[in-house]
mmCIF file of N, CA and C in Angstrom:
data_model
loop_
_atom_site.group_PDB
_atom_site.id
_atom_site.type_symbol
_atom_site.label_atom_id
_atom_site.label_comp_id
_atom_site.label_asym_id
_atom_site.label_seq_id
_atom_site.Cartn_x
_atom_site.Cartn_y
_atom_site.Cartn_z
ATOM 1 N N GLN A 1 0.845 -1.194 -0.003
ATOM 2 C CA GLN A 1 -0.003 0.000 -0.011
ATOM 3 C C GLN A 1 0.880 1.238 -0.023
ATOM 4 N N GLY A 2 1.429 1.521 -1.147
ATOM 5 C CA GLY A 2 2.263 2.696 -1.293
ATOM 6 C C GLY A 2 3.718 2.484 -0.899
ATOM 7 N N GLN A 3 4.083 1.253 -0.599
ATOM 8 C CA GLN A 3 5.459 0.972 -0.202
ATOM 9 C C GLN A 3 6.201 0.403 -1.381
ATOM 10 N N GLN A 4 7.353 0.956 -1.683
ATOM 11 C CA GLN A 4 8.186 0.488 -2.793
ATOM 12 C C GLN A 4 9.050 -0.669 -2.274
ATOM 13 N N MET A 5 9.094 -1.785 -3.020
ATOM 14 C CA MET A 5 9.941 -2.866 -2.666
ATOM 15 C C MET A 5 11.365 -2.542 -3.096
ATOM 16 N N THR A 6 12.306 -2.917 -2.292
ATOM 17 C CA THR A 6 13.720 -2.647 -2.593
ATOM 18 C C THR A 6 14.457 -3.865 -3.111
ATOM 19 N N LEU A 7 13.719 -4.957 -3.245
ATOM 20 C CA LEU A 7 14.329 -6.201 -3.720
ATOM 21 C C LEU A 7 14.396 -6.183 -5.243
ATOM 22 N N SER A 8 15.330 -6.956 -5.766
ATOM 23 C CA SER A 8 15.371 -7.112 -7.216
ATOM 24 C C SER A 8 15.357 -8.580 -7.532
ATOM 25 N N GLY A 9 15.165 -8.911 -8.807
ATOM 26 C CA GLY A 9 15.133 -10.278 -9.237
ATOM 27 C C GLY A 9 13.726 -10.657 -9.608
ATOM 28 N N PRO A 10 13.550 -11.883 -10.109
ATOM 29 C CA PRO A 10 12.239 -12.302 -10.643
ATOM 30 C C PRO A 10 11.183 -12.613 -9.569
ATOM 31 N N VAL A 11 11.623 -12.874 -8.327
ATOM 32 C CA VAL A 11 10.616 -13.230 -7.283
ATOM 33 C C VAL A 11 10.783 -12.224 -6.147
ATOM 34 N N ARG A 12 9.677 -11.665 -5.686
ATOM 35 C CA ARG A 12 9.645 -10.751 -4.572
ATOM 36 C C ARG A 12 8.692 -11.294 -3.529
ATOM 37 N N ARG A 13 8.998 -11.088 -2.270
ATOM 38 C CA ARG A 13 8.090 -11.599 -1.205
ATOM 39 C C ARG A 13 7.740 -10.439 -0.268
ATOM 40 N N PHE A 14 6.432 -10.347 0.006
ATOM 41 C CA PHE A 14 5.958 -9.326 0.937
ATOM 42 C C PHE A 14 5.218 -10.026 2.069
ATOM 43 N N VAL A 15 5.558 -9.742 3.286
ATOM 44 C CA VAL A 15 4.882 -10.312 4.435
ATOM 45 C C VAL A 15 4.132 -9.174 5.086
ATOM 46 N N SER A 16 2.808 -9.301 5.220
ATOM 47 C CA SER A 16 1.993 -8.256 5.776
ATOM 48 C C SER A 16 2.205 -8.143 7.278
ATOM 49 N N PRO A 17 1.809 -7.009 7.845
ATOM 50 C CA PRO A 17 1.724 -6.971 9.292
ATOM 51 C C PRO A 17 0.664 -7.913 9.798
ATOM 52 N N SER A 18 0.537 -8.107 11.064
ATOM 53 C CA SER A 18 -0.481 -9.004 11.663
ATOM 54 C C SER A 18 -1.849 -8.653 11.139
ATOM 55 N N LEU A 19 -2.635 -9.650 10.747
ATOM 56 C CA LEU A 19 -3.972 -9.445 10.270
ATOM 57 C C LEU A 19 -4.968 -10.018 11.281
ATOM 58 N N VAL A 20 -6.129 -9.380 11.362
ATOM 59 C CA VAL A 20 -7.162 -9.858 12.254
ATOM 60 C C VAL A 20 -7.875 -11.079 11.620
ATOM 61 N N SER A 21 -7.975 -12.184 12.354
ATOM 62 C CA SER A 21 -8.602 -13.366 11.878
ATOM 63 C C SER A 21 -10.051 -13.109 11.467
ATOM 64 N N GLY A 22 -10.502 -13.712 10.350
ATOM 65 C CA GLY A 22 -11.878 -13.589 9.911
ATOM 66 C C GLY A 22 -12.149 -12.406 8.984
ATOM 67 N N ARG A 23 -11.196 -11.524 8.886
ATOM 68 C CA ARG A 23 -11.393 -10.344 7.972
ATOM 69 C C ARG A 23 -10.619 -10.574 6.684
ATOM 70 N N GLU A 24 -11.134 -9.980 5.607
ATOM 71 C CA GLU A 24 -10.449 -10.038 4.320
ATOM 72 C C GLU A 24 -9.742 -8.697 4.114
ATOM 73 N N TYR A 25 -8.520 -8.741 3.608
ATOM 74 C CA TYR A 25 -7.758 -7.542 3.327
ATOM 75 C C TYR A 25 -7.437 -7.502 1.827
ATOM 76 N N VAL A 26 -7.357 -6.317 1.289
ATOM 77 C CA VAL A 26 -7.039 -6.160 -0.105
ATOM 78 C C VAL A 26 -5.753 -5.330 -0.253
ATOM 79 N N TYR A 27 -4.772 -5.910 -0.924
ATOM 80 C CA TYR A 27 -3.534 -5.209 -1.227
ATOM 81 C C TYR A 27 -3.481 -4.915 -2.701
ATOM 82 N N SER A 28 -3.141 -3.674 -3.064
ATOM 83 C CA SER A 28 -2.918 -3.333 -4.443
ATOM 84 C C SER A 28 -1.435 -3.511 -4.752
ATOM 85 N N VAL A 29 -1.168 -4.308 -5.774
ATOM 86 C CA VAL A 29 0.206 -4.608 -6.143
ATOM 87 C C VAL A 29 0.442 -3.927 -7.503
ATOM 88 N N LYS A 30 1.390 -3.017 -7.549
ATOM 89 C CA LYS A 30 1.691 -2.264 -8.785
ATOM 90 C C LYS A 30 3.078 -2.619 -9.226
ATOM 91 N N VAL A 31 3.220 -3.040 -10.488
ATOM 92 C CA VAL A 31 4.520 -3.401 -11.049
ATOM 93 C C VAL A 31 4.835 -2.448 -12.192
ATOM 94 N N GLU A 32 6.070 -1.933 -12.166
ATOM 95 C CA GLU A 32 6.526 -1.075 -13.278
ATOM 96 C C GLU A 32 7.807 -1.678 -13.828
ATOM 97 N N VAL A 33 7.852 -1.836 -15.145
ATOM 98 C CA VAL A 33 9.008 -2.454 -15.799
ATOM 99 C C VAL A 33 9.404 -1.581 -16.988
ATOM 100 N N GLU A 34 10.718 -1.384 -17.123
ATOM 101 C CA GLU A 34 11.205 -0.671 -18.316
ATOM 102 C C GLU A 34 11.516 -1.684 -19.407
ATOM 103 N N GLN A 35 10.937 -1.423 -20.603
ATOM 104 C CA GLN A 35 11.217 -2.310 -21.745
ATOM 105 C C GLN A 35 11.245 -1.441 -23.010
ATOM 106 N N ASP A 36 12.335 -1.555 -23.724
ATOM 107 C CA ASP A 36 12.497 -0.791 -24.972
ATOM 108 C C ASP A 36 12.281 0.699 -24.783
ATOM 109 N N GLY A 37 12.773 1.230 -23.665
ATOM 110 C CA GLY A 37 12.658 2.671 -23.372
ATOM 111 C C GLY A 37 11.270 3.105 -22.916
ATOM 112 N N LYS A 38 10.366 2.191 -22.711
ATOM 113 C CA LYS A 38 9.009 2.507 -22.250
ATOM 114 C C LYS A 38 8.760 1.918 -20.880
ATOM 115 N N THR A 39 7.960 2.602 -20.076
ATOM 116 C CA THR A 39 7.595 2.055 -18.760
ATOM 117 C C THR A 39 6.254 1.350 -18.887
ATOM 118 N N LEU A 40 6.253 0.055 -18.601
ATOM 119 C CA LEU A 40 5.016 -0.738 -18.575
ATOM 120 C C LEU A 40 4.569 -0.846 -17.158
ATOM 121 N N THR A 41 3.255 -0.670 -16.933
ATOM 122 C CA THR A 41 2.718 -0.666 -15.577
ATOM 123 C C THR A 41 1.518 -1.621 -15.513
ATOM 124 N N LYS A 42 1.448 -2.374 -14.415
ATOM 125 C CA LYS A 42 0.287 -3.220 -14.186
ATOM 126 C C LYS A 42 -0.047 -3.201 -12.728
ATOM 127 N N THR A 43 -1.339 -3.065 -12.391
ATOM 128 C CA THR A 43 -1.783 -3.107 -10.995
ATOM 129 C C THR A 43 -2.788 -4.276 -10.830
ATOM 130 N N ALA A 44 -2.598 -5.041 -9.764
ATOM 131 C CA ALA A 44 -3.495 -6.165 -9.483
ATOM 132 C C ALA A 44 -3.897 -6.069 -8.023
ATOM 133 N N GLU A 45 -5.103 -6.549 -7.707
ATOM 134 C CA GLU A 45 -5.562 -6.602 -6.337
ATOM 135 C C GLU A 45 -5.416 -8.015 -5.783
ATOM 136 N N ALA A 46 -4.772 -8.118 -4.643
ATOM 137 C CA ALA A 46 -4.562 -9.390 -3.965
ATOM 138 C C ALA A 46 -5.418 -9.418 -2.724
ATOM 139 N N ARG A 47 -6.366 -10.326 -2.603
ATOM 140 C CA ARG A 47 -7.227 -10.461 -1.428
ATOM 141 C C ARG A 47 -6.680 -11.551 -0.557
ATOM 142 N N VAL A 48 -6.526 -11.280 0.748
ATOM 143 C CA VAL A 48 -5.890 -12.233 1.653
ATOM 144 C C VAL A 48 -6.540 -12.174 3.001
ATOM 145 N N ARG A 49 -6.495 -13.288 3.743
ATOM 146 C CA ARG A 49 -6.983 -13.393 5.086
ATOM 147 C C ARG A 49 -5.826 -13.822 5.996
ATOM 148 N N ALA A 50 -5.979 -13.592 7.297
ATOM 149 C CA ALA A 50 -4.940 -13.998 8.248
ATOM 150 C C ALA A 50 -4.587 -15.453 8.079
ATOM 151 N N GLY A 51 -3.294 -15.763 8.037
ATOM 152 C CA GLY A 51 -2.834 -17.145 7.895
ATOM 153 C C GLY A 51 -2.797 -17.702 6.464
ATOM 154 N N ALA A 52 -3.274 -16.911 5.505
ATOM 155 C CA ALA A 52 -3.320 -17.358 4.111
ATOM 156 C C ALA A 52 -2.180 -16.684 3.315
ATOM 157 N N SER A 53 -1.887 -17.279 2.188
ATOM 158 C CA SER A 53 -0.885 -16.694 1.265
ATOM 159 C C SER A 53 -1.495 -16.602 -0.109
ATOM 160 N N VAL A 54 -1.088 -15.602 -0.852
ATOM 161 C CA VAL A 54 -1.508 -15.454 -2.235
ATOM 162 C C VAL A 54 -0.278 -15.250 -3.071
ATOM 163 N N GLU A 55 -0.381 -15.588 -4.339
ATOM 164 C CA GLU A 55 0.718 -15.406 -5.287
ATOM 165 C C GLU A 55 0.205 -14.447 -6.396
ATOM 166 N N VAL A 56 0.990 -13.420 -6.633
ATOM 167 C CA VAL A 56 0.682 -12.512 -7.755
ATOM 168 C C VAL A 56 1.760 -12.746 -8.800
ATOM 169 N N VAL A 57 1.345 -13.130 -10.004
ATOM 170 C CA VAL A 57 2.244 -13.397 -11.070
ATOM 171 C C VAL A 57 2.066 -12.337 -12.148
ATOM 172 N N VAL A 58 3.117 -11.624 -12.481
ATOM 173 C CA VAL A 58 3.076 -10.604 -13.531
ATOM 174 C C VAL A 58 3.960 -11.093 -14.640
ATOM 175 N N SER A 59 3.431 -11.140 -15.854
ATOM 176 C CA SER A 59 4.174 -11.664 -16.984
ATOM 177 C C SER A 59 4.472 -10.547 -17.995
ATOM 178 N N MET A 60 5.662 -10.630 -18.537
ATOM 179 C CA MET A 60 6.054 -9.680 -19.583
ATOM 180 C C MET A 60 5.218 -9.949 -20.837
ATOM 181 N N PRO A 61 5.063 -8.902 -21.634
ATOM 182 C CA PRO A 61 4.314 -9.092 -22.860
ATOM 183 C C PRO A 61 5.000 -10.038 -23.832
ATOM 184 N N THR A 62 4.191 -10.789 -24.565
ATOM 185 C CA THR A 62 4.759 -11.688 -25.580
ATOM 186 C C THR A 62 4.754 -10.929 -26.920
ATOM 187 N N ALA A 63 5.281 -11.538 -27.955
ATOM 188 C CA ALA A 63 5.363 -10.895 -29.262
ATOM 189 C C ALA A 63 4.005 -10.339 -29.689
ATOM 190 N N GLY A 64 4.002 -9.102 -30.070
ATOM 191 C CA GLY A 64 2.768 -8.476 -30.544
ATOM 192 C C GLY A 64 1.957 -7.829 -29.445
ATOM 193 N N GLU A 65 2.285 -8.087 -28.196
ATOM 194 C CA GLU A 65 1.536 -7.483 -27.062
ATOM 195 C C GLU A 65 2.312 -6.295 -26.548
ATOM 196 N N THR A 66 1.593 -5.348 -25.922
ATOM 197 C CA THR A 66 2.252 -4.167 -25.383
ATOM 198 C C THR A 66 1.967 -3.991 -23.890
ATOM 199 N N GLU A 67 1.255 -4.933 -23.288
ATOM 200 C CA GLU A 67 0.907 -4.772 -21.871
ATOM 201 C C GLU A 67 1.378 -5.962 -21.038
ATOM 202 N N LEU A 68 1.674 -5.683 -19.784
ATOM 203 C CA LEU A 68 1.943 -6.745 -18.819
ATOM 204 C C LEU A 68 0.647 -7.464 -18.496
ATOM 205 N N SER A 69 0.700 -8.723 -18.114
ATOM 206 C CA SER A 69 -0.495 -9.426 -17.655
ATOM 207 C C SER A 69 -0.258 -9.842 -16.213
ATOM 208 N N ALA A 70 -1.341 -9.972 -15.436
ATOM 209 C CA ALA A 70 -1.200 -10.331 -14.038
ATOM 210 C C ALA A 70 -2.294 -11.325 -13.634
ATOM 211 N N SER A 71 -1.919 -12.230 -12.742
ATOM 212 C CA SER A 71 -2.908 -13.163 -12.165
ATOM 213 C C SER A 71 -2.670 -13.226 -10.660
ATOM 214 N N VAL A 72 -3.735 -13.456 -9.927
ATOM 215 C CA VAL A 72 -3.682 -13.556 -8.442
ATOM 216 C C VAL A 72 -4.330 -14.897 -8.093
ATOM 217 N N ALA A 73 -3.654 -15.708 -7.288
ATOM 218 C CA ALA A 73 -4.211 -16.992 -6.902
ATOM 219 C C ALA A 73 -3.756 -17.337 -5.443
ATOM 220 N N PRO A 74 -4.633 -18.008 -4.715
ATOM 221 C CA PRO A 74 -4.213 -18.488 -3.394
ATOM 222 C C PRO A 74 -3.161 -19.544 -3.503
ATOM 223 N N ILE A 75 -2.277 -19.600 -2.476
ATOM 224 C CA ILE A 75 -1.260 -20.634 -2.457
ATOM 225 C C ILE A 75 -1.746 -21.693 -1.435
ATOM 226 N N THR A 76 -1.829 -22.917 -1.912
ATOM 227 C CA THR A 76 -2.257 -24.005 -1.054
ATOM 228 C C THR A 76 -1.041 -24.718 -0.475
ATOM 229 N N VAL A 77 -0.980 -24.820 0.819
ATOM 230 C CA VAL A 77 0.116 -25.515 1.459
ATOM 231 C C VAL A 77 -0.359 -26.905 1.828
ATOM 232 N N ALA A 78 0.325 -27.903 1.309
ATOM 233 C CA ALA A 78 -0.087 -29.281 1.574
ATOM 234 C C ALA A 78 0.279 -29.672 3.027
ATOM 235 N N ALA A 79 -0.597 -30.410 3.648
ATOM 236 C CA ALA A 79 -0.351 -30.896 5.009
ATOM 237 C C ALA A 79 0.747 -31.928 4.998
ATOM 238 N N ARG A 80 1.603 -31.954 6.009
ATOM 239 C CA ARG A 80 2.700 -32.912 6.048
ATOM 240 C C ARG A 80 2.340 -34.065 6.944
#
């Protein structure tokens, strides 16, 4: 929420502050990438609850495309 990540590389991890159980929280994730002298921007909403994890995947444009694509999905942790 307005915080710039200082990490670099293909995978970034954000851990939220403590969340209240039973409530849903929405985080806006904004990605900016420089490509061919242009800034490409994509914003996605990630909905999460206490104890849950979500994955936001942002993909670079493929041939003929000019926009980033994004998907948001819950991460399921298998019981051991």
